[in-house]
GROMACS .gro file of C-alpha atoms in nm:
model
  381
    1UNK     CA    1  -2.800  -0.967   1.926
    2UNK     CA    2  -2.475  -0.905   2.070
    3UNK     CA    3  -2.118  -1.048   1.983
    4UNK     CA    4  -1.904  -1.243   2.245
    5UNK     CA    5  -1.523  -1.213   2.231
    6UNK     CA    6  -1.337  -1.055   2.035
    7UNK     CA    7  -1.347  -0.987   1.642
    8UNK     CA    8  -1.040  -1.125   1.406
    9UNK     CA    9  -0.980  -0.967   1.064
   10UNK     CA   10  -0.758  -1.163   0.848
   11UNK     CA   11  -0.695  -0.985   0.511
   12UNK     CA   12  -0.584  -1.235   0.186
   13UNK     CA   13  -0.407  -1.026  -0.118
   14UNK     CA   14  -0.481  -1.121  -0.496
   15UNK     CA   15  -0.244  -1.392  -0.517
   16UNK     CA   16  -0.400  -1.585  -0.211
   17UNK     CA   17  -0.786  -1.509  -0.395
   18UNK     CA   18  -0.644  -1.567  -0.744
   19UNK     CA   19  -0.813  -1.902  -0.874
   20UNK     CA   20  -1.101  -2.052  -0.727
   21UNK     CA   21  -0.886  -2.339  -0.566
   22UNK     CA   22  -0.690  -2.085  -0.384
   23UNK     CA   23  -0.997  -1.955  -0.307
   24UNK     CA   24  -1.128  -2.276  -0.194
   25UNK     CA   25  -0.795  -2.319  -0.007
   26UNK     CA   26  -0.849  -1.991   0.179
   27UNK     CA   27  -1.223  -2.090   0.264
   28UNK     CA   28  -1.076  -2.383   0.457
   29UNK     CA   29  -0.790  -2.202   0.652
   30UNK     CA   30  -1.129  -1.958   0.774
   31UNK     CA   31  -1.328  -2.250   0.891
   32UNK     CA   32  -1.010  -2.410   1.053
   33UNK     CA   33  -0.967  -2.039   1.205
   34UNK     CA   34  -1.327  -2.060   1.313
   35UNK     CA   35  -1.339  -2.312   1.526
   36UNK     CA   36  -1.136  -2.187   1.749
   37UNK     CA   37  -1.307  -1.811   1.717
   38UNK     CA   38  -1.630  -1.696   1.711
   39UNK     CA   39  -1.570  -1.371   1.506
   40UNK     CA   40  -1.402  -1.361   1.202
   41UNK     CA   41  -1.407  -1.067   0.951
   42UNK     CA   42  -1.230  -1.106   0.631
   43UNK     CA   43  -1.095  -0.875   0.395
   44UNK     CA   44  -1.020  -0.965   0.027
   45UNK     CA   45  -0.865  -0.799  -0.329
   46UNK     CA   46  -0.952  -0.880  -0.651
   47UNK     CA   47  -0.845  -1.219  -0.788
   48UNK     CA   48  -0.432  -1.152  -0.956
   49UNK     CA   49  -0.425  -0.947  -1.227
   50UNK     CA   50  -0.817  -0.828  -1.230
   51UNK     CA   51  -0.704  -0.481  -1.112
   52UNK     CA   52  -0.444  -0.449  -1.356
   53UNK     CA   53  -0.708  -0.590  -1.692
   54UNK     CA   54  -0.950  -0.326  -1.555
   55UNK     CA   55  -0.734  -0.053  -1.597
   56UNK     CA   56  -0.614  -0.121  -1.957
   57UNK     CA   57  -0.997  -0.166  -2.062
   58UNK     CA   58  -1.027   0.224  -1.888
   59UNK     CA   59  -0.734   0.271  -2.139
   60UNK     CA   60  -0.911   0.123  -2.429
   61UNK     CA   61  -1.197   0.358  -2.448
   62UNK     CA   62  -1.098   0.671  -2.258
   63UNK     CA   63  -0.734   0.929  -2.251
   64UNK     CA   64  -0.849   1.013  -1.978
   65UNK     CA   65  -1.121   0.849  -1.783
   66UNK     CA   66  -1.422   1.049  -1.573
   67UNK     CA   67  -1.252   0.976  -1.210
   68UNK     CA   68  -1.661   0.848  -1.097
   69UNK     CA   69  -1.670   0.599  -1.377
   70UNK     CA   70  -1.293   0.493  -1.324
   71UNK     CA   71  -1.404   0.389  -0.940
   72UNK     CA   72  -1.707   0.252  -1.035
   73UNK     CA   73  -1.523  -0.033  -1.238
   74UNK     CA   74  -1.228  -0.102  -1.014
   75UNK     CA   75  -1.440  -0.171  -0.727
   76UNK     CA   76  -1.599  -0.478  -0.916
   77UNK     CA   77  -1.311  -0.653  -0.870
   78UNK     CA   78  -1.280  -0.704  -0.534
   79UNK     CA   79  -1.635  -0.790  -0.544
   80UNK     CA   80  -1.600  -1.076  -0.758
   81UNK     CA   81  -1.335  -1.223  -0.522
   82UNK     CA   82  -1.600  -1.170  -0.225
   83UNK     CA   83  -1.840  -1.327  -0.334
   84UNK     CA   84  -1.711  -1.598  -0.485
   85UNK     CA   85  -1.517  -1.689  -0.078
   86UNK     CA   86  -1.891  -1.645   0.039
   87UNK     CA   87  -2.031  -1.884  -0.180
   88UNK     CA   88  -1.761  -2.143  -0.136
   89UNK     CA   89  -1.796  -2.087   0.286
   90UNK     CA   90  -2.165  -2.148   0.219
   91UNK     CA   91  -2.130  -2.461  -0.010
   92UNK     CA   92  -1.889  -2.599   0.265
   93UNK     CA   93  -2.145  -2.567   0.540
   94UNK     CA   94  -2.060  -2.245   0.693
   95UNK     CA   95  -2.267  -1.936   0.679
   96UNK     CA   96  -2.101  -1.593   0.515
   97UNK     CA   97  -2.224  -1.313   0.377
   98UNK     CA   98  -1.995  -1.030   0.149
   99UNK     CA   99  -2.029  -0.675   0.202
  100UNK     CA  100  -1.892  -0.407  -0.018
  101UNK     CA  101  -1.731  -0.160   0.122
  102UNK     CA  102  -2.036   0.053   0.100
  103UNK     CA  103  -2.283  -0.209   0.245
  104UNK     CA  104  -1.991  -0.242   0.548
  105UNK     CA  105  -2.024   0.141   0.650
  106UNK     CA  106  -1.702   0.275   0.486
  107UNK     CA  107  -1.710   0.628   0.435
  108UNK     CA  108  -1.447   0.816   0.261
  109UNK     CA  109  -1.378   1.188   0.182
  110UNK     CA  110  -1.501   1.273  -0.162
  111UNK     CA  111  -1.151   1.236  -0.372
  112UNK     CA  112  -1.152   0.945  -0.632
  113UNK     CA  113  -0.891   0.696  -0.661
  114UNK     CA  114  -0.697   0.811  -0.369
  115UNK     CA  115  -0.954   0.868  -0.132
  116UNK     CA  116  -0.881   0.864   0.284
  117UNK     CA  117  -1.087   0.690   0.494
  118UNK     CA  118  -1.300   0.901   0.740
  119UNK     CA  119  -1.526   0.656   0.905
  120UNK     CA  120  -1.649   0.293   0.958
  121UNK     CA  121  -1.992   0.282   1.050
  122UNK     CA  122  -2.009  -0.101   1.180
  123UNK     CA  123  -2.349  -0.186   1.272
  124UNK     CA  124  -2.440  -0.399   0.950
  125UNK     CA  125  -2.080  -0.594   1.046
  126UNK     CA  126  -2.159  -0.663   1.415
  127UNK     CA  127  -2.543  -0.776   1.326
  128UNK     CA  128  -2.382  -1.010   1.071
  129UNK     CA  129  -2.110  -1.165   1.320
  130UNK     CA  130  -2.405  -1.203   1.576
  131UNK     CA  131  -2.560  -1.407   1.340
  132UNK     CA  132  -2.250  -1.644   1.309
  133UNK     CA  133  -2.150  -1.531   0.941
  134UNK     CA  134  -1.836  -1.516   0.845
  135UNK     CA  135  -1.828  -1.157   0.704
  136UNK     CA  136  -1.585  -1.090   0.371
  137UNK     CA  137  -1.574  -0.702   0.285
  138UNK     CA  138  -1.426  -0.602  -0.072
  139UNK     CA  139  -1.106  -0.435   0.020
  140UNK     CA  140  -0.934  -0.083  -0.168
  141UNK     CA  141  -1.319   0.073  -0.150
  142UNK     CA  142  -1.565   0.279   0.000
  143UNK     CA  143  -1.826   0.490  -0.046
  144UNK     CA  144  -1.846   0.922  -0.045
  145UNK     CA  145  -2.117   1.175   0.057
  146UNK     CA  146  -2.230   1.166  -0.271
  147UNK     CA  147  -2.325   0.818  -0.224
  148UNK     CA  148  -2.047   0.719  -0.556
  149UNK     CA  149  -1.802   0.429  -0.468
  150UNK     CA  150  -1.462   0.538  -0.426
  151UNK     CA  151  -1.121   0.374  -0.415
  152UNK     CA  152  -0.814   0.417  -0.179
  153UNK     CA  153  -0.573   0.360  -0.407
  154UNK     CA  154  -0.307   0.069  -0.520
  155UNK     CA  155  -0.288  -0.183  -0.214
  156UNK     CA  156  -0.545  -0.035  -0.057
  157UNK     CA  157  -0.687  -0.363   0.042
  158UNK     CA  158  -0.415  -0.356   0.376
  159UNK     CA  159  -0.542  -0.040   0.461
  160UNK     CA  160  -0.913  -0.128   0.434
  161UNK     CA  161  -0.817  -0.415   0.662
  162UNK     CA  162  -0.610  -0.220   0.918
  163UNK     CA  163  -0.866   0.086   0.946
  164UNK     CA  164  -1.108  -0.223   1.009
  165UNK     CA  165  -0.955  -0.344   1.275
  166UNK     CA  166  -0.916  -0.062   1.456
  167UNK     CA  167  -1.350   0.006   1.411
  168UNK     CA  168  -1.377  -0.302   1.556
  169UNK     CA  169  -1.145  -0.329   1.832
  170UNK     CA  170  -0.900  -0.581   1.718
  171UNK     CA  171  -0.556  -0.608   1.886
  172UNK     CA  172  -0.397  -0.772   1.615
  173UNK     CA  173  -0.432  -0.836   1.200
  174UNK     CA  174  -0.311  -1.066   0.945
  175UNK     CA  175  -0.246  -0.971   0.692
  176UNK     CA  176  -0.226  -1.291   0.411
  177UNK     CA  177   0.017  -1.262   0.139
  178UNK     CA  178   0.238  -1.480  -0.122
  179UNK     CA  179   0.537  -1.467   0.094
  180UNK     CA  180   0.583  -1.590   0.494
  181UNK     CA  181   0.642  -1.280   0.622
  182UNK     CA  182   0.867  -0.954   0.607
  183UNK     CA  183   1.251  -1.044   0.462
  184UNK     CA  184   1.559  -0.864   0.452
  185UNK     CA  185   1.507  -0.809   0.101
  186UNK     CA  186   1.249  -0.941  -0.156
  187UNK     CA  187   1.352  -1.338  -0.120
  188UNK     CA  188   1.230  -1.378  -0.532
  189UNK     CA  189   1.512  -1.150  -0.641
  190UNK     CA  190   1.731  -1.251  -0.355
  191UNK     CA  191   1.752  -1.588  -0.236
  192UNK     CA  192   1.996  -1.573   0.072
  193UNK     CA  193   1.723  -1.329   0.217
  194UNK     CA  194   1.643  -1.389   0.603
  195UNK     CA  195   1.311  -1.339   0.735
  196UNK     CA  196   1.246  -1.114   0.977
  197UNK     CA  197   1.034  -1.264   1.285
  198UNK     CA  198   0.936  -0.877   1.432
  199UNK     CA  199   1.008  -0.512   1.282
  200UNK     CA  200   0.960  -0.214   1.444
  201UNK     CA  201   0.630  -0.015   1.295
  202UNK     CA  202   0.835   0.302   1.218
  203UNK     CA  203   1.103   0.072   1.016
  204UNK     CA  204   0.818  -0.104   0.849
  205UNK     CA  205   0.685   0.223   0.719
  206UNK     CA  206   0.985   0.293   0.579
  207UNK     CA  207   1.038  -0.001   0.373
  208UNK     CA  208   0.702  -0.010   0.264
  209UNK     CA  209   0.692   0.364   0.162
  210UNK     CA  210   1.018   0.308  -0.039
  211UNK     CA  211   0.883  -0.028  -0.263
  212UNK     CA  212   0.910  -0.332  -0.012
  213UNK     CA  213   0.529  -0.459  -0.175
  214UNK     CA  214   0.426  -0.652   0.145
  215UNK     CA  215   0.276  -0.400   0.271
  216UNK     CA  216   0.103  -0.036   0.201
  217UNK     CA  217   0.246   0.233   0.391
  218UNK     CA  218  -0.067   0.407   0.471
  219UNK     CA  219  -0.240   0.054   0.673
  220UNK     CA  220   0.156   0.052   0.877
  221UNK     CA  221   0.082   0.394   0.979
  222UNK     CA  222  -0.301   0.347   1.050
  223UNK     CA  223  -0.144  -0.006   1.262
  224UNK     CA  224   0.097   0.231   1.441
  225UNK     CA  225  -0.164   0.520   1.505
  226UNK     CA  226  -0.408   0.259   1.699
  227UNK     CA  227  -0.128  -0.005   1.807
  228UNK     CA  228  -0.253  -0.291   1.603
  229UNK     CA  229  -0.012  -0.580   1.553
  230UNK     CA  230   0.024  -0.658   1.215
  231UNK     CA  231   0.100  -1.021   1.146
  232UNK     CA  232   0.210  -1.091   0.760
  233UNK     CA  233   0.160  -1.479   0.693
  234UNK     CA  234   0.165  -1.665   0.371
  235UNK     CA  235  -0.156  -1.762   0.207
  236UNK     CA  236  -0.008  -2.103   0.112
  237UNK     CA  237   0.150  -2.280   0.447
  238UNK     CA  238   0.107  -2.228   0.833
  239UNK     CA  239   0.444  -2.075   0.896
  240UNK     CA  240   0.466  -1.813   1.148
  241UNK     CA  241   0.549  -1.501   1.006
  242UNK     CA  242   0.649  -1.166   1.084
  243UNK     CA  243   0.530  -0.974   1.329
  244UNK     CA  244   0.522  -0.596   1.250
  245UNK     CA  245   0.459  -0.378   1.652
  246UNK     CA  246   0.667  -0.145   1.857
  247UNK     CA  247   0.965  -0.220   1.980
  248UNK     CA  248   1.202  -0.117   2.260
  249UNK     CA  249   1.513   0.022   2.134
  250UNK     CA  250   1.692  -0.261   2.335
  251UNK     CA  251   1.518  -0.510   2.091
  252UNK     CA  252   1.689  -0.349   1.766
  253UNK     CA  253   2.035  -0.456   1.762
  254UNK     CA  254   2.133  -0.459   1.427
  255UNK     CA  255   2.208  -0.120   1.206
  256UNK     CA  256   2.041  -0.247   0.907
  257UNK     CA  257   1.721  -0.429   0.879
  258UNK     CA  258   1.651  -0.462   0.496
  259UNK     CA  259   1.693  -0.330   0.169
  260UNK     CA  260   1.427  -0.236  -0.096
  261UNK     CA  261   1.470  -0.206  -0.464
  262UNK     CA  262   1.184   0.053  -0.618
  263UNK     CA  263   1.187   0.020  -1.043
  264UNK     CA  264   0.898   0.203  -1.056
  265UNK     CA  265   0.965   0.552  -1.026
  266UNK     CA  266   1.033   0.843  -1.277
  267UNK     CA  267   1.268   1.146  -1.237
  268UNK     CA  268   1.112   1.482  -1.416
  269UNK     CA  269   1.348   1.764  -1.457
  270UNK     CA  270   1.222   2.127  -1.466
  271UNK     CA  271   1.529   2.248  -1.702
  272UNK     CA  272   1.670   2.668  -1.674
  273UNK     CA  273   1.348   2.784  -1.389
  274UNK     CA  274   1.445   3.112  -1.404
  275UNK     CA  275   1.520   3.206  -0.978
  276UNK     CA  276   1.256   3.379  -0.839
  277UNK     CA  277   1.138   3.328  -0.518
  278UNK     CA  278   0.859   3.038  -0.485
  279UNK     CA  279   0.943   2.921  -0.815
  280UNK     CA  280   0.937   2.554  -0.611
  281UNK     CA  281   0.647   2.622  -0.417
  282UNK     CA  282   0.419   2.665  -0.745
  283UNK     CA  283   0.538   2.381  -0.896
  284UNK     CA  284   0.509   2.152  -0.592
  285UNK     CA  285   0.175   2.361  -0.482
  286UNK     CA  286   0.013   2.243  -0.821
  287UNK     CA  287   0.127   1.894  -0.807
  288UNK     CA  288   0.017   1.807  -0.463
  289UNK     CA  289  -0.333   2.028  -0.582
  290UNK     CA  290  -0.375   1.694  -0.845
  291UNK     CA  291  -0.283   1.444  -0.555
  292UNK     CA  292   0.031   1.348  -0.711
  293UNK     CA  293   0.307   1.229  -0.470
  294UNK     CA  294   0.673   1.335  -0.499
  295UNK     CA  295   0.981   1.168  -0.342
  296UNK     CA  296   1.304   1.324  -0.408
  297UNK     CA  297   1.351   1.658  -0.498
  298UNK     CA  298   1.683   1.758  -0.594
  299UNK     CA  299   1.760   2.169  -0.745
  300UNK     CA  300   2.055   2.239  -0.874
  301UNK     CA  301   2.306   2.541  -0.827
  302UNK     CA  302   2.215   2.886  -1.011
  303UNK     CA  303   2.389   2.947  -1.334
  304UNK     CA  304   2.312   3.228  -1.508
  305UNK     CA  305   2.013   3.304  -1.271
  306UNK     CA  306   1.822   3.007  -1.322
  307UNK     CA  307   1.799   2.699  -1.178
  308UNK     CA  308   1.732   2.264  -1.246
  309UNK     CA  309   1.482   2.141  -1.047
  310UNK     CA  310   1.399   1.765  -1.045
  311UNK     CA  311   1.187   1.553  -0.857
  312UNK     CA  312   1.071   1.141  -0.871
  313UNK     CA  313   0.741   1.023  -0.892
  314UNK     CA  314   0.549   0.683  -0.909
  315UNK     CA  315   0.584   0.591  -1.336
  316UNK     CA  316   0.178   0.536  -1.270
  317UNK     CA  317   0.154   0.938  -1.209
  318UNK     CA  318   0.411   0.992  -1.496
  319UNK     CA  319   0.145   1.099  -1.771
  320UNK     CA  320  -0.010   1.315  -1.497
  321UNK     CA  321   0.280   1.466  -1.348
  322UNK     CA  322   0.377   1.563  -1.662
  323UNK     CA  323   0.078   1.745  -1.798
  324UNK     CA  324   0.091   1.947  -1.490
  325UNK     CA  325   0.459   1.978  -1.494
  326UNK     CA  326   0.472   2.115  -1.861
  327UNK     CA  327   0.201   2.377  -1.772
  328UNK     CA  328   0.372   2.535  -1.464
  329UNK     CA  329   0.710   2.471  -1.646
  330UNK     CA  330   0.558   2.707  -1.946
  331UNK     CA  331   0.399   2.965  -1.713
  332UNK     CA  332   0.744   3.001  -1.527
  333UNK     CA  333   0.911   3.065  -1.861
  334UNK     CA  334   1.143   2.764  -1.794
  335UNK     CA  335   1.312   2.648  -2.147
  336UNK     CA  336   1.207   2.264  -2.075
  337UNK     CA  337   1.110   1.962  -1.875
  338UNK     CA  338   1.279   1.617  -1.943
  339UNK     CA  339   1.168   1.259  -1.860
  340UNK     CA  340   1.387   1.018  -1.703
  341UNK     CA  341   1.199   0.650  -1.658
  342UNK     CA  342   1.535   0.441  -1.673
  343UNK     CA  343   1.582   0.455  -1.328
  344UNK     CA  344   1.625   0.207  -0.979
  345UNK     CA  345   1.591   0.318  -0.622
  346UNK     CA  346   1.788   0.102  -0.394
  347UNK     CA  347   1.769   0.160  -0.008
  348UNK     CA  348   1.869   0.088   0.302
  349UNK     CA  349   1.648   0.105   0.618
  350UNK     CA  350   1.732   0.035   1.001
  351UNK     CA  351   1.689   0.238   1.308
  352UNK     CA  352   2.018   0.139   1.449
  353UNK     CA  353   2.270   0.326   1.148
  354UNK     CA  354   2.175   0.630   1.315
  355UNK     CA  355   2.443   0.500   1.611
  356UNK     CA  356   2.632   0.322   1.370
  357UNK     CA  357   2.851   0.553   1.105
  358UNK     CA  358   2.979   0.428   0.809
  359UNK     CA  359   2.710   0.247   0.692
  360UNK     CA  360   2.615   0.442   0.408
  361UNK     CA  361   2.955   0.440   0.300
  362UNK     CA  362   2.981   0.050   0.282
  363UNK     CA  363   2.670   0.080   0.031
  364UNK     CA  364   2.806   0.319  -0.211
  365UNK     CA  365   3.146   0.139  -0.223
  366UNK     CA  366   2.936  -0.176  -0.345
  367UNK     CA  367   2.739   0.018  -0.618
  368UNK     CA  368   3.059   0.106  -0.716
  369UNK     CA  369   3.241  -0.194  -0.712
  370UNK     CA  370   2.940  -0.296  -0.922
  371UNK     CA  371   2.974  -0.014  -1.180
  372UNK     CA  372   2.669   0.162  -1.095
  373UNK     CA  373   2.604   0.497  -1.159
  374UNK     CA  374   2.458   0.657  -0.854
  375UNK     CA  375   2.203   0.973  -0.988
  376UNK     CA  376   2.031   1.102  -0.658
  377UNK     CA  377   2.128   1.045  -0.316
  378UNK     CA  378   1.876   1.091   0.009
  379UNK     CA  379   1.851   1.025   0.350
  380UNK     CA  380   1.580   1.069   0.605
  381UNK     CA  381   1.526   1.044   0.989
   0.00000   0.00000   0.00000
C-alpha cells in the first residue's frame, strides 16, 4: 500500500505527555490534526520526571552502571508514554500503533548513552501510515549492530524527531513544548521576555548549545543540515509559535536576539601542568576519548614553567570528567586539579553584534553594576 501526501511529525516533550489527561489532551490535538492530514507521525518522551527517577534507581544499585544495562532502562520510559497515547487514540476511535525506536528502523553507531544516529530504515513506518495509524515512536532511542537499545542522550527526543523528518521527507516539524515558542530569554525567570515569531537556524544553535532548554542543539543542526522548518508550539494552547529556518540577512535587524542563563556547568582546573608541549592535547585527547564535552578552556600564563589549565563541563559529566581528569593530571606530574560547581553562564547571542560594536561592553557594565563577579569570558563566530 502506498501513502498519499505528505507525512507530518509533531514531537510532544515530557511536560506535554506528563499525566494521562495531558496525554488525553494531546490525543485530541492529533485527531483534530488528522482530519485535515492523512499522515501523521508522532514522536514522544517519557512522562516529566520518569527520566530523571530512572537514573537515581541506576544510582541506587550501581557507582557506576554497565553502559548496556543503563540504556536498557532509560528507554522504558519513553515507551510507557507511547503506549499509553496509542491506547488513548484507540479508545477514542482512531487507529495507532507505537513503535520503539528499534521496531521504527533507527539505527545508531554502537556508543551508549550518547549514541549518533546513522540511519532510519522506514518501511515498518510507511506500511503503518498506509494503513491509516497514527504512528507514535519512543523518542531519545535506537537500536546498534549489536542489536542492544541505545540512547542519544538528554533531549534527545528533538533529535529523534528532526532526523525523522528528514527519513521521511517532511518540510517542516513541530516540535511541542511547555512554552509558545522561542523567547528572548526563558519567560519563567523573566517575565518582560518577548517571543520571538522566526530565528535564524545558526542563532538557534547557539542558544540552544549554550542552555536555552527549548531545544537540543544536535536536532537544530540536523533541521539546518536538511532545511527542515522547525516550528516550537506549546502543548497547552493553539498559539502560533516560533518558527526556527534560514533567514536572509535583511530579515535580522536587531544585534541581539536573546540571552541564555546555563547553571549547570562545572569549571575543573588542572593546577601547576608542568609546560611541555601537548600537555593540552593529552588531557583534551583523553576526555573527548570518554565522550565528555568541554566548553571553555581557559590556560593561564607560565610561572615558573608550568601552567593552569581549566576547562567547563556539563555538572552531569562532573564525576566523569574528573576521574579522567585526576588520572592525566597525575601522569603529567601536575600538583592538583580543583572543582568549581558554583558557577552561572550568562550569554548573549545575535548575528547582527558582529556589525554592531559595543555590545559586549553594555553587558559587562550591567554585571557590574549588579556586583557580579565575571570568572571566564568567551566569544565565538
Amino acid at each position: 500500500m502506498s501513502i498519499k501526501g505528505s507525512i507530518i511529525v509533531k514531537k510532544f516533550g515530557g511536560t506535554s505527555v506528563g499525566t494521562t489527561d495531558r496525554i488525553k489532551a494531546v490525543a485530541q490535538r492529533i485527531i483534530d490534526a488528522k482530519n485535515h492530514h492523512d499522515n501523521i507521525v508522532v514522536v514522544v518522551s517519557a512522562m516529566g520526571d520518569t527520566t530523571d527517577t530512572l537514573v537515581k534507581l541506576t544510582q541506587a544499585v550501581a557507582s557506576q552502571p554497565s553502559s548496556r544495562e543503563y540504556d536498557a532502562l532509560l528507554s522504558t520510559g519513553e515507551m510507557v508514554s507511547a503506549s499509553l497515547l496509542a491506547m488513548t487514540l484507540i479508545e477514542m476511535g482512531h487507529p495507532a500503533i507505537s513503535l520503539t525506536g528499534a521496531q521504527a528502523g533507527v539505527i545508531t553507531e554502537q556508543h551508549h548513552s550518547k549514541a549518533k544516529i546513522l540511519d532510519i530504515k522506514t518501511d515498518r513506518i510507511k506500511t503503518e501510515l498506509a494503513n491509516r495509524k497514527v504512528v507514535i515512536i519512543t523518542g531519545f532511542q535506537g537500536i546498534n549492530q549489536s542489536n542492544d537499545v541505545t540512547t542519544i542522550g538528554r533531549g534527545g527526543s528533538d533529535t529523534s524527531a528532526v532526523v525523522l523528518a528528514a527519513s521521511l521527507e517532511s518540510t517542516e516539524c513541530e516540535i511541542y513544548t511547555d512554552v509558545d515558542g522561542v523567547y528572548t530569554t526563558d519567560p519563567r525567570k523573566v517575565t518582560d521576555a518577548k517571543k520571538l515569531s522566526e530565528v535564524s537556524y545558526d542563532e538557534m544553535l547557539e542558544l540552544a548549545s549554550l542552555g536555552a532548554k527549548v531545544l537540543h542543539p544536535r536536532a537544530v543542526e540536523c533541521a539546518k543540515e536538511n532545511n527542515i522548518i522547525l516550528h516550537v508550539r506549546s502543548s497547552f494552547e493553539f498559539s502560533e509559535g516560533t518558527r526556527v529556518k534560514e533567514l536572509s540577512k535583511m530579515e535580522v535587524n536587531k544585534p541581539v536576539t536573546g540571552i541564555t542563563v546555563n547553571t549547570e556547568e562545572a569549571i575543573i582546573s588542572v593546577l601547576d601542568v608542568p609546560d611541555h608541549p601537548g600537555a593540552a592535547g593529552t588531557l583534551f585527547s583523553e576526555l573527548g576519548k570518554h565522550n565528555i564535552n568541554v566548553d571553555m578552556i581557559i590556560q593561564s600564563v607560565e610561572n615558573k614553567d608550568a601552567n593552569n589549565i581549566s576547562f567547563s563541563i556539563q555538572q552531569e559529566e562532573l564525576e566523569n570528567a574528573k576521574t579522567v581528569t585526576q588520572a592525566i593530571a597525575t601522569k603529567m606530574g601536575a600538583r592538583d586539579i580543583l572543582v568549581t560547581t558554583d558557577i552561572a553562564k550568562i550569554s548573549i547571542v545575535g548575528v547582527g553584534m558582529i556589525s554592531k560594536p559595543g555590545i559586549a561592553a553594555k553587558m559587562f557594565k550591567a554585571l557590574g553594576d549588579a556586583g557580579i563577579n565575571i570568572l571566564r569570558i568567551t566569544t565565538s563566530e
